[in-house]
Coordinates of C-alpha atoms in Angstrom, one line a residue:
X1 CA -5.0 17.8 6.3
X2 CA -5.0 13.6 6.2
X3 CA -2.5 11.9 7.8
X4 CA -1.7 8.5 7.4
X5 CA -0.5 5.4 9.5
X6 CA 0.7 2.5 9.0
X7 CA 1.0 -0.6 11.2
X8 CA 2.4 -3.9 11.1
X9 CA 5.6 -4.2 10.0
X10 CA 8.5 -5.9 11.6
X11 CA 11.2 -8.8 11.4
X12 CA 10.2 -11.6 9.6
X13 CA 12.2 -14.3 8.1
X14 CA 12.2 -15.1 4.5
X15 CA 9.1 -17.1 3.5
X16 CA 6.9 -15.6 6.5
X17 CA 4.1 -13.4 6.3
X18 CA 3.1 -9.7 7.7
X19 CA -0.3 -7.6 7.5
X20 CA 0.2 -4.3 6.7
X21 CA -2.5 -1.7 7.1
X22 CA -3.2 2.1 6.6
X23 CA -6.1 4.3 8.2
X24 CA -6.3 8.4 7.9
X25 CA -6.1 10.4 11.7
X26 CA -8.8 11.9 10.0
X27 CA -11.4 11.7 7.0
X28 CA -12.4 9.3 4.7
X29 CA -10.3 6.7 2.2
X30 CA -13.6 4.8 1.2
X31 CA -13.6 7.3 -1.8
X32 CA -10.0 7.1 -3.4
X33 CA -8.2 4.8 -4.7
X34 CA -4.8 3.8 -2.4
X35 CA -1.6 2.3 -3.1
X36 CA 1.2 0.9 -1.7
X37 CA 4.8 2.2 -2.2
X38 CA 8.0 0.9 -1.3
X39 CA 11.7 2.3 -0.8
X40 CA 14.8 0.3 -0.6
X41 CA 18.0 1.2 0.8
X42 CA 19.8 3.2 -2.4
X43 CA 16.8 2.9 -4.7
X44 CA 13.7 4.6 -6.0
X45 CA 10.3 4.3 -4.3
X46 CA 8.0 1.9 -6.1
X47 CA 4.7 0.7 -6.7
X48 CA 3.9 -1.9 -5.5
X49 CA 0.3 -3.0 -4.9
X50 CA -3.2 -0.6 -5.4
X51 CA -6.7 -0.3 -4.9
X52 CA -10.2 1.6 -6.5
X53 CA -11.9 3.5 -3.9
X54 CA -14.6 0.2 -4.3
X55 CA -11.9 -2.9 -4.1
X56 CA -13.0 -3.9 -7.9
X57 CA -10.3 -3.2 -9.2
X58 CA -6.6 -4.0 -7.8
X59 CA -3.0 -3.5 -9.2
X60 CA 0.3 -5.2 -8.7
X61 CA 3.9 -4.8 -9.8
X62 CA 5.0 -7.5 -10.5
X63 CA 7.6 -8.8 -8.7
X64 CA 4.8 -9.6 -5.5
X65 CA 1.6 -10.9 -7.8
X66 CA 0.3 -14.3 -6.1
X67 CA 2.6 -14.0 -3.1
X68 CA 0.9 -10.3 -2.1
X69 CA -3.0 -9.3 -1.8
X70 CA -4.2 -5.4 -1.1
X71 CA -7.9 -5.0 0.1
X72 CA -10.0 -2.8 2.5
X73 CA -12.2 -2.3 4.5
X74 CA -14.2 0.6 4.3
X75 CA -16.2 0.9 7.2
X76 CA -13.0 0.6 8.8
X77 CA -11.7 3.3 6.9
X78 CA -8.5 1.0 6.6
X79 CA -6.5 -1.0 4.2
X80 CA -4.4 -3.7 4.2
X81 CA -1.6 -5.5 2.3
X82 CA -1.3 -9.3 3.5
X83 CA 2.1 -10.3 2.4
X84 CA 2.5 -13.6 2.1
X85 CA 5.9 -15.9 0.9
X86 CA 8.4 -12.5 2.0
X87 CA 12.2 -12.9 0.3
X88 CA 14.7 -10.8 1.3
X89 CA 14.1 -8.4 -1.5
X90 CA 10.7 -7.5 -0.5
X91 CA 12.8 -5.9 2.7
X92 CA 12.2 -1.9 2.2
X93 CA 10.2 1.0 4.1
X94 CA 6.4 -0.2 2.9
X95 CA 3.8 3.6 2.8
X96 CA -0.1 3.8 2.4
X97 CA -0.8 6.4 -0.6
X98 CA -4.3 8.4 -0.8
X99 CA -5.5 8.8 -4.6
X100 CA -6.4 11.8 -6.3
X101 CA -9.3 10.7 -7.9
X102 CA -12.5 10.7 -6.4
X103 CA -14.7 7.5 -7.7
X104 CA -11.8 6.9 -9.8
X105 CA -12.1 3.1 -11.9
X106 CA -8.5 3.3 -12.7
X107 CA -5.7 2.3 -9.8
X108 CA -2.6 5.0 -11.2
X109 CA 0.6 3.9 -10.3
X110 CA 2.5 7.3 -10.2
X111 CA 4.0 9.2 -7.2
X112 CA 2.2 11.9 -8.8
X113 CA -1.2 11.0 -8.3
X114 CA -0.9 10.0 -4.7
X115 CA -1.6 13.2 -1.7
X116 CA -1.3 12.2 0.8
X117 CA 1.5 9.8 2.1
X118 CA 1.8 8.0 5.8
X119 CA 5.2 8.0 7.6
X120 CA 6.2 4.3 7.2
X121 CA 6.3 0.9 8.1
X122 CA 10.2 -0.7 8.1
X123 CA 9.6 -4.5 6.3
X124 CA 12.7 -6.3 7.2
X125 CA 13.3 -10.5 6.2
X126 CA 15.7 -12.4 6.8
X127 CA 17.9 -14.9 4.9

């Protein structure tokens, strides 16, 4: 059973930056697409950003384009989400997830295409 562990969340002022990390307790991430989702209070969980297994393709939800960057270091078995110019509306619990498509060349945006999830890390943005 793969367990994903997120870190890097916290409290930041609007306009500030945070970098989230995600690594598994065991097993490789290297061969799978990875994604970040978030869930704000009272809202459904939504896709934020994702990256293919080799890092060649990334995908972002419109509201975070040009502010967030998803990346991965397969040698370290870790995925990152660099969040810049944070806004109060970015405040949520952020989850990383491992995709089901081994060596897939696309980044799925639906939750059903992800089989392992982290417990989430809270991001709080003060205005």
